PDB file of C-alpha atoms in Angstrom:
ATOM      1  CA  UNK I 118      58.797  90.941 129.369  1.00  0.00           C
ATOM      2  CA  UNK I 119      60.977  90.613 126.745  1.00  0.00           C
ATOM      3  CA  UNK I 120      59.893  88.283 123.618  1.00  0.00           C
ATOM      4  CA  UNK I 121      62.690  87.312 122.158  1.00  0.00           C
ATOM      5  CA  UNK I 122      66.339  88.218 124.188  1.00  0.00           C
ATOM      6  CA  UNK I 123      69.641  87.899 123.036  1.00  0.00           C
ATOM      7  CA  UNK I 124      72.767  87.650 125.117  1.00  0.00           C
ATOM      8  CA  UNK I 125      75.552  89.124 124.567  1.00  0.00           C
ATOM      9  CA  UNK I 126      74.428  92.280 123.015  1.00  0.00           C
ATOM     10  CA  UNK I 127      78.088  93.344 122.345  1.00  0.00           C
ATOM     11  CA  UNK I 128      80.879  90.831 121.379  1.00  0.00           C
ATOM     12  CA  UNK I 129      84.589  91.239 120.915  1.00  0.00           C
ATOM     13  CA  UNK I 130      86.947  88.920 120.117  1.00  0.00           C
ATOM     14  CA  UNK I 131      90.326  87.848 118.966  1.00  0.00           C
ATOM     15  CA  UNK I 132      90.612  85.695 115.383  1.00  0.00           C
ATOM     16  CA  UNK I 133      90.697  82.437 115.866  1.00  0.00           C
ATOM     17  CA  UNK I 134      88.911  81.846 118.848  1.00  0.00           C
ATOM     18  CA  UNK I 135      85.343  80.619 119.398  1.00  0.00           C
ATOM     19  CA  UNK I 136      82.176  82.115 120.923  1.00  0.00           C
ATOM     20  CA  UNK I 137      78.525  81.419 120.994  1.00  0.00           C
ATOM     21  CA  UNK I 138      75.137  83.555 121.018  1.00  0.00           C
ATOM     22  CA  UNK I 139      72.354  82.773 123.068  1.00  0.00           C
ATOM     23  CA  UNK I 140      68.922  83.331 121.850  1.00  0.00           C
ATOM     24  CA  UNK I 141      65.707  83.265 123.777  1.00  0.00           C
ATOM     25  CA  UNK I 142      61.772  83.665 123.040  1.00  0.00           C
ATOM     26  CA  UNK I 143      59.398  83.842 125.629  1.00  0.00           C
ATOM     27  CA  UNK I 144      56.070  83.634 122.856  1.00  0.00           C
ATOM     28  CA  UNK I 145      55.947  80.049 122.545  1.00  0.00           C
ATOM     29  CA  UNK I 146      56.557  79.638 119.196  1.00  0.00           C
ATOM     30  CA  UNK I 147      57.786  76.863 117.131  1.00  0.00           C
ATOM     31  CA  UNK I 148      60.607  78.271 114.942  1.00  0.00           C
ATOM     32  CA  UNK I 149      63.829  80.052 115.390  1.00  0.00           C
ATOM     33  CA  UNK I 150      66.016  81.808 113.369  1.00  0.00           C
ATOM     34  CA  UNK I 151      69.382  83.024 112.827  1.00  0.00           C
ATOM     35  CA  UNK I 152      70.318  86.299 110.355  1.00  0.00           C
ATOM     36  CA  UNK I 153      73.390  88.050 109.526  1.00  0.00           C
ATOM     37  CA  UNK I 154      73.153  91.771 108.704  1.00  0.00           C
ATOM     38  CA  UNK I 155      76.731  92.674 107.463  1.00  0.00           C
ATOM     39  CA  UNK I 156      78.888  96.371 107.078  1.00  0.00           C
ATOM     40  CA  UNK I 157      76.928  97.030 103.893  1.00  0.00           C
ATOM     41  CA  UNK I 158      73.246  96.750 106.149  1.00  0.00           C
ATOM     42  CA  UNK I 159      72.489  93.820 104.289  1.00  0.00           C
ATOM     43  CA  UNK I 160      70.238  91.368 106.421  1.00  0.00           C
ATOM     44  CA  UNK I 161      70.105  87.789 105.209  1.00  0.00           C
ATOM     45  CA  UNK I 162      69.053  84.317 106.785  1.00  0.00           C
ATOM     46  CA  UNK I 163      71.391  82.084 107.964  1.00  0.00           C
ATOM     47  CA  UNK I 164      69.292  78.645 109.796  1.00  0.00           C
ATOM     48  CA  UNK I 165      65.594  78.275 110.524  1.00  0.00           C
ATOM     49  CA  UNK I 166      64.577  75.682 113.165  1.00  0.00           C
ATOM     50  CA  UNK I 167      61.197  74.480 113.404  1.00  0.00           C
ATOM     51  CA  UNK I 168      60.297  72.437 116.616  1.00  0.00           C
ATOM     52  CA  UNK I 169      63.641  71.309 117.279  1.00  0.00           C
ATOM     53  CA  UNK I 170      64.677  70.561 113.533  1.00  0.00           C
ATOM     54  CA  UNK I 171      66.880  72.295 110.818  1.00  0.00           C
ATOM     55  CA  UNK I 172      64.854  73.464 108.642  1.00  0.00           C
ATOM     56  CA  UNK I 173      66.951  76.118 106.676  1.00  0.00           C
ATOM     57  CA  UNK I 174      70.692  76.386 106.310  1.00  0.00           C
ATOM     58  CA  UNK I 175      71.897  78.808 103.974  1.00  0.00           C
ATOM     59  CA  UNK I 176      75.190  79.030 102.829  1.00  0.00           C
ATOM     60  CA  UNK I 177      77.173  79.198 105.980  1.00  0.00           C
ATOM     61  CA  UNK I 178      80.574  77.584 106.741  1.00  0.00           C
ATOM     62  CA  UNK I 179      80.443  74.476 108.812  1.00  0.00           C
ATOM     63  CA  UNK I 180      82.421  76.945 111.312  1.00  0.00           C
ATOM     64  CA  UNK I 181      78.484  78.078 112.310  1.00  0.00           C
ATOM     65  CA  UNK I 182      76.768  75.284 114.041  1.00  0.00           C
ATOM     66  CA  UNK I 183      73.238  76.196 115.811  1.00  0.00           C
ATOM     67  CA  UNK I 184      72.078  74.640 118.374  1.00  0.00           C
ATOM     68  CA  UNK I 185      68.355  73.958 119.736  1.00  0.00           C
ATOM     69  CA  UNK I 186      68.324  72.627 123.354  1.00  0.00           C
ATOM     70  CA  UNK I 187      64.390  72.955 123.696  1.00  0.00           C
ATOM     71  CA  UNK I 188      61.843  74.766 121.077  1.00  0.00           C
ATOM     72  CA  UNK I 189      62.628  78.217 123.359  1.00  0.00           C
ATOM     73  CA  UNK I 190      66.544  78.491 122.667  1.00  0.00           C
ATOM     74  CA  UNK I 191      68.672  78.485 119.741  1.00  0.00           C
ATOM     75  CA  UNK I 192      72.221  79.312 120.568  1.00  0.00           C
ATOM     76  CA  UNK I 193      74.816  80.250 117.605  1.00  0.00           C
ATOM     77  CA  UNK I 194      78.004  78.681 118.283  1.00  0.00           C
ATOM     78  CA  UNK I 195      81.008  79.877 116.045  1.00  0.00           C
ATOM     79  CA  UNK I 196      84.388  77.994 115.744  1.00  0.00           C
ATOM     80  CA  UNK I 197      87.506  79.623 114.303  1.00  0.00           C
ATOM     81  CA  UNK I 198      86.619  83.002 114.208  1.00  0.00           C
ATOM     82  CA  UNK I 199      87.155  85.568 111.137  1.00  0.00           C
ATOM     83  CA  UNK I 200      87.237  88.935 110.248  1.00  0.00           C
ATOM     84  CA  UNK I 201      84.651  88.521 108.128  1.00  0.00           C
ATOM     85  CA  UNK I 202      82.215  87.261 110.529  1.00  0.00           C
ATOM     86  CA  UNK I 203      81.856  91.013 111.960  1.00  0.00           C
ATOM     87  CA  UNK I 204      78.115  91.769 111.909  1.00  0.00           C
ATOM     88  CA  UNK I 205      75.372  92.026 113.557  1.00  0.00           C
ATOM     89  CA  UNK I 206      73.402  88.766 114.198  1.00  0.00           C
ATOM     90  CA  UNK I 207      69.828  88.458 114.746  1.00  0.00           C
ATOM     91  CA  UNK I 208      67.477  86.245 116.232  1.00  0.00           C
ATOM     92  CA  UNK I 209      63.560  86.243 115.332  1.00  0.00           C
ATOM     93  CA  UNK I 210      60.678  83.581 116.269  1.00  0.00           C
ATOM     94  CA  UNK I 211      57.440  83.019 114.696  1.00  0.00           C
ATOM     95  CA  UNK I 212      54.666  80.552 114.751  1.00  0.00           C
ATOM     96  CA  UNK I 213      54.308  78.718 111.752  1.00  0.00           C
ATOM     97  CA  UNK I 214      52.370  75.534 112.719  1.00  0.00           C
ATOM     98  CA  UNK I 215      49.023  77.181 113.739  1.00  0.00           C
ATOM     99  CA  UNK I 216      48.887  79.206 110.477  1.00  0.00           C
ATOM    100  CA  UNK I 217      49.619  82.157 112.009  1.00  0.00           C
ATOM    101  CA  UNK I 218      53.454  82.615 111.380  1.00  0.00           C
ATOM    102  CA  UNK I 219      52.758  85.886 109.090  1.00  0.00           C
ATOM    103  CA  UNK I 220      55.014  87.445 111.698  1.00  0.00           C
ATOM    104  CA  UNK I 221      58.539  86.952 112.768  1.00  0.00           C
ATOM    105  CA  UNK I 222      59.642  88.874 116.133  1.00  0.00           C
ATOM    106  CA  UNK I 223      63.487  89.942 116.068  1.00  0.00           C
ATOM    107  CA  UNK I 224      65.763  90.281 118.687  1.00  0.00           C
ATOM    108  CA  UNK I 225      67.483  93.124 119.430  1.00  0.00           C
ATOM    109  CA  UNK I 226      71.016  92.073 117.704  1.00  0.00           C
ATOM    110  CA  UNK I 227      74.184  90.740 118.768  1.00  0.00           C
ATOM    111  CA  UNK I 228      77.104  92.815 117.210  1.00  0.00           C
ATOM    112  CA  UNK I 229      80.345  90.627 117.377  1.00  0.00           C
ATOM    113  CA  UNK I 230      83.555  92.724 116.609  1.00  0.00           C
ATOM    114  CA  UNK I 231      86.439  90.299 115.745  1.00  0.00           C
ATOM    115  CA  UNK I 232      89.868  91.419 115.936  1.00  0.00           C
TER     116      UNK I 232
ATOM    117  CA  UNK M1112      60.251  84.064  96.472  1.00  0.00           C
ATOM    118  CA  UNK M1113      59.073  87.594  94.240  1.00  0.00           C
ATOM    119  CA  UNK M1114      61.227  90.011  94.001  1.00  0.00           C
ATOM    120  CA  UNK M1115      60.641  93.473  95.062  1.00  0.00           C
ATOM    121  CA  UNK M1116      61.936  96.924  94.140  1.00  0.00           C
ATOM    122  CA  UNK M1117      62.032 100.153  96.596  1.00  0.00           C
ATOM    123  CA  UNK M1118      63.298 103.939  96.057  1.00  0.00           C
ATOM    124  CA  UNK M1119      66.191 103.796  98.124  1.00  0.00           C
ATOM    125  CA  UNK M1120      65.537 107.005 100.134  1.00  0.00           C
ATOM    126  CA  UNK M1121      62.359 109.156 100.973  1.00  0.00           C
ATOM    127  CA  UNK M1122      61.707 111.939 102.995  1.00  0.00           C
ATOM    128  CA  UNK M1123      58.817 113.161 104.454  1.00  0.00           C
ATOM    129  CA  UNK M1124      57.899 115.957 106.847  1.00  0.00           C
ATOM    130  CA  UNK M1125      56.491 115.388 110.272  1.00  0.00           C
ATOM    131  CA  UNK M1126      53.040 115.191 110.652  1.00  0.00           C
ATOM    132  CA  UNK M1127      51.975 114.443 107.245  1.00  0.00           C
ATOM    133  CA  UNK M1128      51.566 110.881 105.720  1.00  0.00           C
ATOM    134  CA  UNK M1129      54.547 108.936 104.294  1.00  0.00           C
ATOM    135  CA  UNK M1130      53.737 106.964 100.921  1.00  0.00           C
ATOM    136  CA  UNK M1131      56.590 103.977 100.628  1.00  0.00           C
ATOM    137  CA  UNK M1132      56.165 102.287  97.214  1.00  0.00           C
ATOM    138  CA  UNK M1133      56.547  98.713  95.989  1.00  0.00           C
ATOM    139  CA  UNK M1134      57.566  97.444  92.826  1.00  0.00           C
ATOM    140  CA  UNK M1135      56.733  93.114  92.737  1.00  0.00           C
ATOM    141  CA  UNK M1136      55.801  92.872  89.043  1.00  0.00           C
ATOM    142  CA  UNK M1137      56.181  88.813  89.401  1.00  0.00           C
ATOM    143  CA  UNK M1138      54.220  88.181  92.448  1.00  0.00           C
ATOM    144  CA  UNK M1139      52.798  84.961  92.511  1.00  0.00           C
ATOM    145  CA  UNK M1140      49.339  84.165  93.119  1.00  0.00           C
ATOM    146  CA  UNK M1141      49.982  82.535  96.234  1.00  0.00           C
ATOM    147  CA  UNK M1142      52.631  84.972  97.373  1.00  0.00           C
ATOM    148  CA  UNK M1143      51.840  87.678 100.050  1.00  0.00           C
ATOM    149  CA  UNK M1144      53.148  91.038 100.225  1.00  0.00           C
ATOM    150  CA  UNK M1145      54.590  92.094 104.157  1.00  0.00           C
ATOM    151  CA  UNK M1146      56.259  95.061 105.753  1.00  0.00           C
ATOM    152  CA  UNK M1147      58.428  95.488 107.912  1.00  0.00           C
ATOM    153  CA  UNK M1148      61.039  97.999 109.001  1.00  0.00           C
ATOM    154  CA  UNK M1149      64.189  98.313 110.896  1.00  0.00           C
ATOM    155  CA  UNK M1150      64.947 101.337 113.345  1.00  0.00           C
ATOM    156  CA  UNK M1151      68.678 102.187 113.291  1.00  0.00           C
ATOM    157  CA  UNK M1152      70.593  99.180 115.491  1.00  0.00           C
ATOM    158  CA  UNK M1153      67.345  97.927 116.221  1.00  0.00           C
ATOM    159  CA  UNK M1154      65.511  94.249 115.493  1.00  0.00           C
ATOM    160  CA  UNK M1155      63.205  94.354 112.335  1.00  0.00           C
ATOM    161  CA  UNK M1156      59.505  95.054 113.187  1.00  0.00           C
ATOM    162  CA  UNK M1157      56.799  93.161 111.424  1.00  0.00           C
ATOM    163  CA  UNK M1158      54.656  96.418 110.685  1.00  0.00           C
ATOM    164  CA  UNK M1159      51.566  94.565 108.015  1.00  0.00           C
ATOM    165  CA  UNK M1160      50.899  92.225 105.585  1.00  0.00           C
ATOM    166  CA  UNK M1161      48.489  91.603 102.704  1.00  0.00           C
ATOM    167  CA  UNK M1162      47.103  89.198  99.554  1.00  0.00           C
ATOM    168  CA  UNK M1163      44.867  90.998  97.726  1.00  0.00           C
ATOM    169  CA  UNK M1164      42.649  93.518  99.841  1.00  0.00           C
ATOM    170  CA  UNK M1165      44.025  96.412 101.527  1.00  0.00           C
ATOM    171  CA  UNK M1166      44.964  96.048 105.267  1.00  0.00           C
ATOM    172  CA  UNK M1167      45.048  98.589 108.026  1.00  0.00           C
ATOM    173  CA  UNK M1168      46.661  97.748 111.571  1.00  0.00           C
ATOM    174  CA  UNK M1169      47.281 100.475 114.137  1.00  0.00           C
ATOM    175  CA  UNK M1170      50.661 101.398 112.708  1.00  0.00           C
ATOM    176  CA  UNK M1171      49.891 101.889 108.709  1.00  0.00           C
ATOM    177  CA  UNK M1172      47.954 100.889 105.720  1.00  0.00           C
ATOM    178  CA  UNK M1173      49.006  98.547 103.166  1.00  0.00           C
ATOM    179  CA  UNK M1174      47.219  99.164  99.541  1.00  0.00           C
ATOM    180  CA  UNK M1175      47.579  96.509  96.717  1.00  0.00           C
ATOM    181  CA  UNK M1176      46.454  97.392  93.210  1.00  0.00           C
ATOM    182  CA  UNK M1177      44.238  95.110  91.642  1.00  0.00           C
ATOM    183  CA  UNK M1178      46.851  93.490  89.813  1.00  0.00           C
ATOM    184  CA  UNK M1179      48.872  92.917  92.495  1.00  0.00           C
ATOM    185  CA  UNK M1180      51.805  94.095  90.971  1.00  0.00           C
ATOM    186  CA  UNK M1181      52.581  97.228  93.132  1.00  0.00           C
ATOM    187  CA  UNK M1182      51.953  97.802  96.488  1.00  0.00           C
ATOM    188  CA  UNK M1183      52.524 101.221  98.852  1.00  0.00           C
ATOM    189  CA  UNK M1184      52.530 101.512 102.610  1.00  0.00           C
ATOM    190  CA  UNK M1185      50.904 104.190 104.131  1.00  0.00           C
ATOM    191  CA  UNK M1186      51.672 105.756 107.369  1.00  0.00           C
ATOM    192  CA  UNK M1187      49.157 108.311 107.700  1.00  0.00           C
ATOM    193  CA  UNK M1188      50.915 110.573 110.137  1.00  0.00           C
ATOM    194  CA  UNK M1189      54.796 110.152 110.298  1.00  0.00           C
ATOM    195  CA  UNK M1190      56.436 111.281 113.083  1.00  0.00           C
ATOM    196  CA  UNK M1191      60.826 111.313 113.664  1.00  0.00           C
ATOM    197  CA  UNK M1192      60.402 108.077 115.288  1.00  0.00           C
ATOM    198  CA  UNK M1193      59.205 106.395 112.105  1.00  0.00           C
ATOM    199  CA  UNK M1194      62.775 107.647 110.651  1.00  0.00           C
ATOM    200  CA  UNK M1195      63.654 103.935 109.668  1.00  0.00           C
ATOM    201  CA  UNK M1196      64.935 101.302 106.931  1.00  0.00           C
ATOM    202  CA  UNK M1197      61.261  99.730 105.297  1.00  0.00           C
ATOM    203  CA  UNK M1198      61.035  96.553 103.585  1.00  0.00           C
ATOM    204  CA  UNK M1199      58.857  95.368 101.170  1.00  0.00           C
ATOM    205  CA  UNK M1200      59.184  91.318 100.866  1.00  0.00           C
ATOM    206  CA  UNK M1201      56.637  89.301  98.685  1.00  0.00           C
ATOM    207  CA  UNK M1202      56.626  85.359  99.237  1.00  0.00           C
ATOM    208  CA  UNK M1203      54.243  82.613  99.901  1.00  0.00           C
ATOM    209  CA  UNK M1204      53.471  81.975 103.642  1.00  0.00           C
ATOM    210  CA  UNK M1205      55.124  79.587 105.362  1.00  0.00           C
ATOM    211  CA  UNK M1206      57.449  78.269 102.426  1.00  0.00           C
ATOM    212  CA  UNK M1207      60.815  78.603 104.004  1.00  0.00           C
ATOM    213  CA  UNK M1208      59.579  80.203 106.857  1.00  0.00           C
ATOM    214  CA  UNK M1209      62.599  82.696 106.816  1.00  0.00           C
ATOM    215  CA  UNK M1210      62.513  86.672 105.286  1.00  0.00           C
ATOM    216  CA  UNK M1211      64.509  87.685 101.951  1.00  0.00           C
ATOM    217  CA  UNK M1212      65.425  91.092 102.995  1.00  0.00           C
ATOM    218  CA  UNK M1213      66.154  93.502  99.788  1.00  0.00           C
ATOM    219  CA  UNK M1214      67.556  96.886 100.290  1.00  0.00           C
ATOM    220  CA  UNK M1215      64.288  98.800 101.588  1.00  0.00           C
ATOM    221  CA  UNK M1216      63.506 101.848 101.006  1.00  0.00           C
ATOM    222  CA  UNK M1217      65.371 104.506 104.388  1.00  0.00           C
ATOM    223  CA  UNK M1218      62.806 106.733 105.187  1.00  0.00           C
ATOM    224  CA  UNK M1219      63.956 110.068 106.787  1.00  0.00           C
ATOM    225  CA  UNK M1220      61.169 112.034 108.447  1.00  0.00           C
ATOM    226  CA  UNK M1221      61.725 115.757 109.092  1.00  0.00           C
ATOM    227  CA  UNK M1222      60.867 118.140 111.463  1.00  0.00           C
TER     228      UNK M1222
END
């Protein structure tokens, strides 16, 4: 079984238009993420979610709204696309509440191509 | 958060053990030291973490100095598949709850 899926795994798409990410974790855990790993192969955070709630939004245009439906999902929508939003994106899960969130599981990457 | 300082590249020859150092002169005393790495196109892997003693899971060794202000993973027997990007990232558990990737050190392993 896979712990934490992502769907699509390759995304291509026309500027302007607007897509979403779906992210999925099978481990029970409490909080979601969101990173961006760019041309360069830097990875950075983009939103956090912990049961349900926002808990981290880094500096991301309003064009990047997550979205938590239950504590197993958080999708990635994306409005307006740009060039610059090429990357990879990543989720990850962890459980933070029992004090064992040392570790955060990743997904295995979304790469949206925008054209 | 710390911050952290890697070699950017290393290489190391199959078989024997790869040494990936850690600068984090300003770790806090609260702060813990974790690994991971990311296999090209892959998902980062948690690989160990640490606060003080050194740590040994299945996959590597983590050794702090006594001043905390260096660390080094150890993977005792590297093999091609451990050809990867490693990260060294120091914070406090919890706070945040997300990961401040730095560069990482990209580890080549060599037949």
């Amino acid at each position: 079984d896979t712990a934490v899926s992502q769907t699509p795994k390759y995304l291509v798409t026309q500027m302007g238009n607007d897509k979403s990410i779906k992210c999925e974790q099978n481990l029970g855990h409490d909080t979601m993420y969101w990173y961006k790993q760019d041309s360069k192969k830097f990875l950075k955070i983009m939103f956090s979610y912990n049961n349900k709630e926002l808990i981290i939004n880094e500096t991301v245009p309003n064009r990047f709204s997550p979205k938590s439906p239950d504590k197993a999902h958080l999708n990635l929508h994306i409005n307006s696309l740009e060039l610059g939003d090429s990357a990879v994106y990543f989720c990850a899960s962890s459980q933070v509440s029992s004090g064992a969130g040392h570790e955060q599981f990743f997904g295995p990457g979304t790469r949206l191509t925008v054209l | 958060d710390a911050k952290t300082t890697q070699p950017p590249s290393m290489d190391c020859a199959e078989g024997r053990a790869a040494n990936l150092p850690c600068n984090h002169s300003t770790i806090s005393g609260n702060e813990y030291v974790y690994w991971y790495r990311q296999i090209h196109s892959q998902g980062p892997q948690y690989i160990i973490h640490g606060l003080k003693n050194n740590e040994t899971n299945e996959m590597a060794s983590l050794i702090i100095t006594e001043d905390r202000k260096s660390s080094t993973l150890i993977l005792p027997h590297a093999t091609l598949r451990d050809t990867a990007v490693y990260y060294c990232i120091v914070r406090v558990a919890y706070s945040g709850y997300a990961l401040n990737f730095g560069k990482g050190t990209s580890l080549l392993v060599t037949p």
